[in-house]
Amino acid sequence: QSVLTQPPSVSGAPGQRVTISCTGSSSNIGAGYDVHWYQQLPGTAPKLLIYGNSNRPSGVPDRFSGSKSGTSASLAITGLQAEDEADYYCQSYDSSLSALYYVFGTGTKVTVL
Amino acid sequence: QVQLVQSGAEVKKPGASVKVSCKVSGYTLTELSMHWVRQAPGKGLEWMGGFDPEDGETIYAQKFQGRVTMTEDTSTDTAYMELSSLRSEDTAVYYCATPRLGWNYEPQPWDYWGQGTLVTVSS
């Protein structure tokens, strides 16, 4: 099972702000590893949304923002739009098994009401 | 710009093996660190393994060790993921993914993804 925990779902009306948490531990986010976020639209491959905790790749709207503190990270979407309805995953390293392994969060479905 | 094009859908019987390919264009495979991720129907993303450029070796998630083999054919810039002893729980979409050159993060983010290959395991 995943070592990064996300809420299964969040929802909001168009224009509202929603946040998604990614809760880890001292062997992953708390160890100082970077967190990245991916957006997965229905039926498509994941797309890099936020890298290095808080940076947006070219082309990603600035209504998406990321942050990290302690053993958790967060993704915020401000000015929610219909096209933001998707699944979102956080990603980091975990070192609990005496090697560095990639780990994903459990995933969060964002619904635009 | 890197493009990753995966092989087509597969249907396999329990106990069989499957080999999924991921053809790279835009860069050579030796410049990239290819990883494989799977997603069971209605479930989340699960990292299976990938190339670690620090060690120059392929590392596998503990869950798949002994059952998965990731290889590369540099002459055709094609990466492969072979999963053996298939069971129904292996039914999933399998993705290849890789970071672009020059990232300085731990871990590196994955900019490029294949389109996914559906593997169905059914008797």
PDB file of C-alpha atoms in Angstrom:
ATOM      1  CA  GLN A   1       0.000   0.000   0.000  1.00  0.00           C
ATOM      2  CA  SER A   2       1.065   3.590  -0.577  1.00  0.00           C
ATOM      3  CA  VAL A   3       3.047   5.403   2.103  1.00  0.00           C
ATOM      4  CA  LEU A   4       1.731   8.784   0.969  1.00  0.00           C
ATOM      5  CA  THR A   5      -1.861   9.421   1.995  1.00  0.00           C
ATOM      6  CA  GLN A   6      -4.258  11.702   0.125  1.00  0.00           C
ATOM      7  CA  PRO A   7      -7.976  12.315   0.635  1.00  0.00           C
ATOM      8  CA  PRO A   8      -9.972  10.129  -1.778  1.00  0.00           C
ATOM      9  CA  SER A   9     -11.967  13.060  -3.084  1.00  0.00           C
ATOM     10  CA  VAL A  10     -12.428  16.804  -2.890  1.00  0.00           C
ATOM     11  CA  SER A  11     -15.014  18.946  -4.607  1.00  0.00           C
ATOM     12  CA  GLY A  12     -15.816  22.562  -5.213  1.00  0.00           C
ATOM     13  CA  ALA A  13     -17.913  24.885  -7.285  1.00  0.00           C
ATOM     14  CA  PRO A  14     -16.423  26.698 -10.271  1.00  0.00           C
ATOM     15  CA  GLY A  15     -14.252  29.560  -9.091  1.00  0.00           C
ATOM     16  CA  GLN A  16     -13.669  28.120  -5.635  1.00  0.00           C
ATOM     17  CA  ARG A  17     -10.394  27.060  -4.080  1.00  0.00           C
ATOM     18  CA  VAL A  18      -9.669  23.445  -3.182  1.00  0.00           C
ATOM     19  CA  THR A  19      -6.629  21.889  -1.552  1.00  0.00           C
ATOM     20  CA  ILE A  20      -5.302  18.347  -1.628  1.00  0.00           C
ATOM     21  CA  SER A  21      -3.025  17.098   1.116  1.00  0.00           C
ATOM     22  CA  CYS A  22      -0.278  14.494   0.751  1.00  0.00           C
ATOM     23  CA  THR A  23       0.719  13.127   4.131  1.00  0.00           C
ATOM     24  CA  GLY A  24       3.934  11.174   4.509  1.00  0.00           C
ATOM     25  CA  SER A  25       6.488  10.427   7.210  1.00  0.00           C
ATOM     26  CA  SER A  26      10.105  10.856   8.228  1.00  0.00           C
ATOM     27  CA  SER A  27      11.244   8.304   5.639  1.00  0.00           C
ATOM     28  CA  ASN A  28       9.855  10.194   2.666  1.00  0.00           C
ATOM     29  CA  ILE A  29       8.615  13.807   2.618  1.00  0.00           C
ATOM     30  CA  GLY A  30       9.973  14.458   6.107  1.00  0.00           C
ATOM     31  CA  ALA A  31      13.424  13.268   5.033  1.00  0.00           C
ATOM     32  CA  GLY A  32      13.648  16.262   2.724  1.00  0.00           C
ATOM     33  CA  TYR A  33      12.813  14.570  -0.564  1.00  0.00           C
ATOM     34  CA  ASP A  34      11.047  16.621  -3.160  1.00  0.00           C
ATOM     35  CA  VAL A  35       7.368  16.226  -3.942  1.00  0.00           C
ATOM     36  CA  HIS A  36       5.881  16.313  -7.404  1.00  0.00           C
ATOM     37  CA  TRP A  37       2.238  16.368  -8.436  1.00  0.00           C
ATOM     38  CA  TYR A  38       0.583  14.770 -11.453  1.00  0.00           C
ATOM     39  CA  GLN A  39      -2.811  15.371 -12.997  1.00  0.00           C
ATOM     40  CA  GLN A  40      -4.558  12.470 -14.698  1.00  0.00           C
ATOM     41  CA  LEU A  41      -7.538  13.294 -16.870  1.00  0.00           C
ATOM     42  CA  PRO A  42      -9.964  10.419 -17.517  1.00  0.00           C
ATOM     43  CA  GLY A  43      -8.529   7.820 -19.873  1.00  0.00           C
ATOM     44  CA  THR A  44      -5.165   9.523 -20.276  1.00  0.00           C
ATOM     45  CA  ALA A  45      -1.627   9.180 -18.958  1.00  0.00           C
ATOM     46  CA  PRO A  46      -0.603  11.286 -15.972  1.00  0.00           C
ATOM     47  CA  LYS A  47       0.839  14.721 -16.683  1.00  0.00           C
ATOM     48  CA  LEU A  48       3.420  16.554 -14.571  1.00  0.00           C
ATOM     49  CA  LEU A  49       1.637  19.419 -12.834  1.00  0.00           C
ATOM     50  CA  ILE A  50       3.995  20.624 -10.068  1.00  0.00           C
ATOM     51  CA  TYR A  51       7.657  19.725  -9.628  1.00  0.00           C
ATOM     52  CA  GLY A  52      10.124  20.354  -6.836  1.00  0.00           C
ATOM     53  CA  ASN A  53       7.332  21.003  -4.310  1.00  0.00           C
ATOM     54  CA  SER A  54       6.142  24.304  -5.746  1.00  0.00           C
ATOM     55  CA  ASN A  55       7.216  24.835  -9.358  1.00  0.00           C
ATOM     56  CA  ARG A  56       4.968  24.773 -12.416  1.00  0.00           C
ATOM     57  CA  PRO A  57       6.132  23.417 -15.775  1.00  0.00           C
ATOM     58  CA  SER A  58       5.634  25.693 -18.726  1.00  0.00           C
ATOM     59  CA  GLY A  59       1.997  25.704 -19.790  1.00  0.00           C
ATOM     60  CA  VAL A  60       0.487  24.858 -16.405  1.00  0.00           C
ATOM     61  CA  PRO A  61      -1.885  27.632 -15.301  1.00  0.00           C
ATOM     62  CA  ASP A  62      -0.880  29.631 -12.247  1.00  0.00           C
ATOM     63  CA  ARG A  63      -4.108  28.668 -10.483  1.00  0.00           C
ATOM     64  CA  PHE A  64      -2.225  25.482  -9.554  1.00  0.00           C
ATOM     65  CA  SER A  65       0.255  25.838  -6.690  1.00  0.00           C
ATOM     66  CA  GLY A  66       2.173  23.486  -4.421  1.00  0.00           C
ATOM     67  CA  SER A  67       3.784  23.661  -1.036  1.00  0.00           C
ATOM     68  CA  LYS A  68       5.597  21.408   1.391  1.00  0.00           C
ATOM     69  CA  SER A  69       6.072  21.532   5.136  1.00  0.00           C
ATOM     70  CA  GLY A  70       7.426  18.893   7.488  1.00  0.00           C
ATOM     71  CA  THR A  71       6.072  15.483   6.530  1.00  0.00           C
ATOM     72  CA  SER A  72       3.293  16.793   4.256  1.00  0.00           C
ATOM     73  CA  ALA A  73       2.745  18.556   0.979  1.00  0.00           C
ATOM     74  CA  SER A  74      -0.275  20.273  -0.511  1.00  0.00           C
ATOM     75  CA  LEU A  75      -1.669  21.105  -3.906  1.00  0.00           C
ATOM     76  CA  ALA A  76      -4.031  24.052  -4.221  1.00  0.00           C
ATOM     77  CA  ILE A  77      -6.295  24.872  -7.113  1.00  0.00           C
ATOM     78  CA  THR A  78      -7.725  28.383  -7.063  1.00  0.00           C
ATOM     79  CA  GLY A  79     -10.444  29.534  -9.424  1.00  0.00           C
ATOM     80  CA  LEU A  80     -11.568  25.963 -10.005  1.00  0.00           C
ATOM     81  CA  GLN A  81     -12.604  25.218 -13.575  1.00  0.00           C
ATOM     82  CA  ALA A  82     -14.540  22.372 -15.165  1.00  0.00           C
ATOM     83  CA  GLU A  83     -11.444  21.114 -16.960  1.00  0.00           C
ATOM     84  CA  ASP A  84      -9.696  20.619 -13.601  1.00  0.00           C
ATOM     85  CA  GLU A  85     -11.911  17.617 -12.910  1.00  0.00           C
ATOM     86  CA  ALA A  86      -9.342  14.825 -12.763  1.00  0.00           C
ATOM     87  CA  ASP A  87      -7.327  12.583 -10.462  1.00  0.00           C
ATOM     88  CA  TYR A  88      -4.280  14.056  -8.753  1.00  0.00           C
ATOM     89  CA  TYR A  89      -1.277  12.168  -7.367  1.00  0.00           C
ATOM     90  CA  CYS A  90       1.708  13.247  -5.307  1.00  0.00           C
ATOM     91  CA  GLN A  91       5.075  11.516  -5.752  1.00  0.00           C
ATOM     92  CA  SER A  92       8.286  11.358  -3.745  1.00  0.00           C
ATOM     93  CA  TYR A  93      11.030   8.983  -2.601  1.00  0.00           C
ATOM     94  CA  ASP A  94      10.834   6.659   0.376  1.00  0.00           C
ATOM     95  CA  SER A  95      13.880   5.245   2.173  1.00  0.00           C
ATOM     96  CA  SER A  96      12.226   2.929   4.694  1.00  0.00           C
ATOM     97  CA  LEU A  97      13.415  -0.258   2.974  1.00  0.00           C
ATOM     98  CA  SER A  98      17.156   0.611   3.027  1.00  0.00           C
ATOM     99  CA  ALA A  99      16.968   1.775  -0.580  1.00  0.00           C
ATOM    100  CA  LEU A 100      15.366   4.695  -2.316  1.00  0.00           C
ATOM    101  CA  TYR A 101      12.063   3.840  -3.921  1.00  0.00           C
ATOM    102  CA  TYR A 102       9.607   5.999  -5.773  1.00  0.00           C
ATOM    103  CA  VAL A 103       6.244   6.270  -4.089  1.00  0.00           C
ATOM    104  CA  PHE A 104       2.945   7.750  -5.169  1.00  0.00           C
ATOM    105  CA  GLY A 105       0.136   9.094  -3.080  1.00  0.00           C
ATOM    106  CA  THR A 106      -3.160   7.253  -2.919  1.00  0.00           C
ATOM    107  CA  GLY A 107      -4.710   9.716  -5.349  1.00  0.00           C
ATOM    108  CA  THR A 108      -7.477  12.311  -5.065  1.00  0.00           C
ATOM    109  CA  LYS A 109     -10.422  12.765  -7.373  1.00  0.00           C
ATOM    110  CA  VAL A 110     -11.378  16.396  -7.858  1.00  0.00           C
ATOM    111  CA  THR A 111     -15.006  16.997  -8.764  1.00  0.00           C
ATOM    112  CA  VAL A 112     -16.259  20.333 -10.028  1.00  0.00           C
ATOM    113  CA  LEU A 113     -19.832  20.786  -8.827  1.00  0.00           C
TER     114      LEU A 113
ATOM    115  CA  GLN B   1      10.995  16.749 -27.110  1.00  0.00           C
ATOM    116  CA  VAL B   2      10.786  13.128 -25.997  1.00  0.00           C
ATOM    117  CA  GLN B   3       8.010  10.863 -27.250  1.00  0.00           C
ATOM    118  CA  LEU B   4       7.271   7.464 -25.757  1.00  0.00           C
ATOM    119  CA  VAL B   5       5.127   5.073 -27.806  1.00  0.00           C
ATOM    120  CA  GLN B   6       4.070   1.823 -26.177  1.00  0.00           C
ATOM    121  CA  SER B   7       2.995  -1.490 -27.654  1.00  0.00           C
ATOM    122  CA  GLY B   8      -0.638  -2.486 -27.955  1.00  0.00           C
ATOM    123  CA  ALA B   9      -3.031  -4.133 -25.555  1.00  0.00           C
ATOM    124  CA  GLU B  10      -2.431  -7.726 -24.473  1.00  0.00           C
ATOM    125  CA  VAL B  11      -4.639 -10.502 -23.149  1.00  0.00           C
ATOM    126  CA  LYS B  12      -2.854 -13.213 -21.200  1.00  0.00           C
ATOM    127  CA  LYS B  13      -3.806 -16.307 -19.244  1.00  0.00           C
ATOM    128  CA  PRO B  14      -2.864 -16.729 -15.585  1.00  0.00           C
ATOM    129  CA  GLY B  15       0.667 -18.018 -15.237  1.00  0.00           C
ATOM    130  CA  ALA B  16       1.848 -16.558 -18.538  1.00  0.00           C
ATOM    131  CA  SER B  17       4.281 -13.698 -19.103  1.00  0.00           C
ATOM    132  CA  VAL B  18       3.833 -10.381 -20.876  1.00  0.00           C
ATOM    133  CA  LYS B  19       6.417  -8.095 -22.426  1.00  0.00           C
ATOM    134  CA  VAL B  20       5.488  -4.452 -23.005  1.00  0.00           C
ATOM    135  CA  SER B  21       7.644  -2.191 -25.141  1.00  0.00           C
ATOM    136  CA  CYS B  22       8.242   1.569 -25.012  1.00  0.00           C
ATOM    137  CA  LYS B  23       9.825   3.144 -28.100  1.00  0.00           C
ATOM    138  CA  VAL B  24      11.706   6.397 -27.535  1.00  0.00           C
ATOM    139  CA  SER B  25      12.044   9.192 -30.061  1.00  0.00           C
ATOM    140  CA  GLY B  26      13.531  12.644 -29.721  1.00  0.00           C
ATOM    141  CA  TYR B  27      16.371  11.394 -27.534  1.00  0.00           C
ATOM    142  CA  THR B  28      18.387   8.212 -27.297  1.00  0.00           C
ATOM    143  CA  LEU B  29      17.477   5.730 -24.617  1.00  0.00           C
ATOM    144  CA  THR B  30      20.956   5.969 -23.097  1.00  0.00           C
ATOM    145  CA  GLU B  31      20.254   9.618 -22.221  1.00  0.00           C
ATOM    146  CA  LEU B  32      17.128   8.740 -20.267  1.00  0.00           C
ATOM    147  CA  SER B  33      16.185   6.945 -17.043  1.00  0.00           C
ATOM    148  CA  MET B  34      13.132   4.869 -17.880  1.00  0.00           C
ATOM    149  CA  HIS B  35      10.627   3.835 -15.257  1.00  0.00           C
ATOM    150  CA  TRP B  36       7.510   1.683 -15.312  1.00  0.00           C
ATOM    151  CA  VAL B  37       4.279   2.365 -13.458  1.00  0.00           C
ATOM    152  CA  ARG B  38       1.017   0.472 -13.466  1.00  0.00           C
ATOM    153  CA  GLN B  39      -2.576   1.353 -12.688  1.00  0.00           C
ATOM    154  CA  ALA B  40      -5.184  -1.293 -11.975  1.00  0.00           C
ATOM    155  CA  PRO B  41      -8.760  -0.466 -13.032  1.00  0.00           C
ATOM    156  CA  GLY B  42     -10.131   2.282 -10.818  1.00  0.00           C
ATOM    157  CA  LYS B  43      -6.978   2.308  -8.687  1.00  0.00           C
ATOM    158  CA  GLY B  44      -3.963   4.543  -8.171  1.00  0.00           C
ATOM    159  CA  LEU B  45      -0.481   4.656  -9.645  1.00  0.00           C
ATOM    160  CA  GLU B  46       2.037   2.038  -8.569  1.00  0.00           C
ATOM    161  CA  TRP B  47       5.763   2.311  -9.306  1.00  0.00           C
ATOM    162  CA  MET B  48       7.249  -0.986 -10.500  1.00  0.00           C
ATOM    163  CA  GLY B  49      10.877  -0.049 -11.047  1.00  0.00           C
ATOM    164  CA  GLY B  50      13.297   1.892 -13.187  1.00  0.00           C
ATOM    165  CA  PHE B  51      16.827   2.896 -14.015  1.00  0.00           C
ATOM    166  CA  ASP B  52      18.863   4.576 -11.301  1.00  0.00           C
ATOM    167  CA  PRO B  53      21.520   6.740 -12.987  1.00  0.00           C
ATOM    168  CA  GLU B  54      23.417   7.149  -9.684  1.00  0.00           C
ATOM    169  CA  ASP B  55      24.178   3.426  -9.525  1.00  0.00           C
ATOM    170  CA  GLY B  56      23.820   2.663 -13.212  1.00  0.00           C
ATOM    171  CA  GLU B  57      21.437  -0.144 -12.339  1.00  0.00           C
ATOM    172  CA  THR B  58      17.774  -0.961 -12.644  1.00  0.00           C
ATOM    173  CA  ILE B  59      15.946  -1.076  -9.320  1.00  0.00           C
ATOM    174  CA  TYR B  60      12.686  -2.886  -8.760  1.00  0.00           C
ATOM    175  CA  ALA B  61       9.940  -2.262  -6.251  1.00  0.00           C
ATOM    176  CA  GLN B  62      10.083  -4.940  -3.601  1.00  0.00           C
ATOM    177  CA  LYS B  63       6.599  -6.139  -4.516  1.00  0.00           C
ATOM    178  CA  PHE B  64       7.703  -7.103  -8.016  1.00  0.00           C
ATOM    179  CA  GLN B  65      11.223  -8.394  -7.376  1.00  0.00           C
ATOM    180  CA  GLY B  66      11.708 -11.817  -8.931  1.00  0.00           C
ATOM    181  CA  ARG B  67       8.758 -11.389 -11.239  1.00  0.00           C
ATOM    182  CA  VAL B  68       9.633  -8.306 -13.314  1.00  0.00           C
ATOM    183  CA  THR B  69      12.516  -7.659 -15.676  1.00  0.00           C
ATOM    184  CA  MET B  70      13.219  -4.300 -17.289  1.00  0.00           C
ATOM    185  CA  THR B  71      15.568  -4.221 -20.238  1.00  0.00           C
ATOM    186  CA  GLU B  72      16.668  -1.840 -22.957  1.00  0.00           C
ATOM    187  CA  ASP B  73      17.644  -2.250 -26.607  1.00  0.00           C
ATOM    188  CA  THR B  74      19.806   0.775 -27.329  1.00  0.00           C
ATOM    189  CA  SER B  75      20.054  -0.117 -31.014  1.00  0.00           C
ATOM    190  CA  THR B  76      16.345   0.603 -31.425  1.00  0.00           C
ATOM    191  CA  ASP B  77      15.891   2.969 -28.435  1.00  0.00           C
ATOM    192  CA  THR B  78      13.237   0.671 -27.040  1.00  0.00           C
ATOM    193  CA  ALA B  79      12.666  -0.178 -23.383  1.00  0.00           C
ATOM    194  CA  TYR B  80      10.909  -3.349 -22.288  1.00  0.00           C
ATOM    195  CA  MET B  81       9.092  -4.476 -19.178  1.00  0.00           C
ATOM    196  CA  GLU B  82       8.420  -8.181 -18.771  1.00  0.00           C
ATOM    197  CA  LEU B  83       6.162  -9.440 -15.989  1.00  0.00           C
ATOM    198  CA  SER B  84       5.930 -13.174 -15.363  1.00  0.00           C
ATOM    199  CA  SER B  85       3.622 -15.543 -13.460  1.00  0.00           C
ATOM    200  CA  LEU B  86       0.684 -13.317 -14.261  1.00  0.00           C
ATOM    201  CA  ARG B  87      -2.407 -13.391 -12.084  1.00  0.00           C
ATOM    202  CA  SER B  88      -5.730 -11.609 -12.339  1.00  0.00           C
ATOM    203  CA  GLU B  89      -4.510  -8.853 -10.008  1.00  0.00           C
ATOM    204  CA  ASP B  90      -1.941  -7.883 -12.649  1.00  0.00           C
ATOM    205  CA  THR B  91      -4.716  -6.640 -14.918  1.00  0.00           C
ATOM    206  CA  ALA B  92      -3.792  -2.998 -15.337  1.00  0.00           C
ATOM    207  CA  VAL B  93      -2.609  -0.241 -17.634  1.00  0.00           C
ATOM    208  CA  TYR B  94       1.172  -0.215 -17.714  1.00  0.00           C
ATOM    209  CA  TYR B  95       3.007   3.067 -18.393  1.00  0.00           C
ATOM    210  CA  CYS B  96       6.613   3.901 -19.168  1.00  0.00           C
ATOM    211  CA  ALA B  97       7.771   7.312 -17.952  1.00  0.00           C
ATOM    212  CA  THR B  98      10.999   9.272 -17.815  1.00  0.00           C
ATOM    213  CA  PRO B  99      12.383  12.588 -16.599  1.00  0.00           C
ATOM    214  CA  ARG B 100      13.877  15.047 -19.037  1.00  0.00           C
ATOM    215  CA  LEU B 101      17.578  15.776 -18.902  1.00  0.00           C
ATOM    216  CA  GLY B 102      18.928  18.206 -16.366  1.00  0.00           C
ATOM    217  CA  TRP B 103      16.549  17.944 -13.446  1.00  0.00           C
ATOM    218  CA  ASN B 104      18.222  18.529 -10.082  1.00  0.00           C
ATOM    219  CA  TYR B 105      15.583  17.140  -7.748  1.00  0.00           C
ATOM    220  CA  GLU B 106      15.339  14.094  -5.527  1.00  0.00           C
ATOM    221  CA  PRO B 107      13.487  12.279  -6.965  1.00  0.00           C
ATOM    222  CA  GLN B 108      13.458  13.562 -10.514  1.00  0.00           C
ATOM    223  CA  PRO B 109      10.001  14.442 -11.832  1.00  0.00           C
ATOM    224  CA  TRP B 110       8.744  12.563 -14.868  1.00  0.00           C
ATOM    225  CA  ASP B 111       7.918  14.852 -17.765  1.00  0.00           C
ATOM    226  CA  TYR B 112       7.308  12.229 -20.377  1.00  0.00           C
ATOM    227  CA  TRP B 113       4.853   9.350 -20.312  1.00  0.00           C
ATOM    228  CA  GLY B 114       3.851   6.675 -22.770  1.00  0.00           C
ATOM    229  CA  GLN B 115       0.206   6.343 -23.702  1.00  0.00           C
ATOM    230  CA  GLY B 116      -0.215   3.208 -21.614  1.00  0.00           C
ATOM    231  CA  THR B 117      -0.682  -0.466 -22.448  1.00  0.00           C
ATOM    232  CA  LEU B 118      -3.648  -2.409 -21.108  1.00  0.00           C
ATOM    233  CA  VAL B 119      -2.736  -5.901 -19.974  1.00  0.00           C
ATOM    234  CA  THR B 120      -5.693  -8.134 -19.176  1.00  0.00           C
ATOM    235  CA  VAL B 121      -5.107 -11.391 -17.330  1.00  0.00           C
ATOM    236  CA  SER B 122      -8.015 -13.751 -17.669  1.00  0.00           C
ATOM    237  CA  SER B 123      -8.606 -17.451 -18.052  1.00  0.00           C
TER     238      SER B 123
END
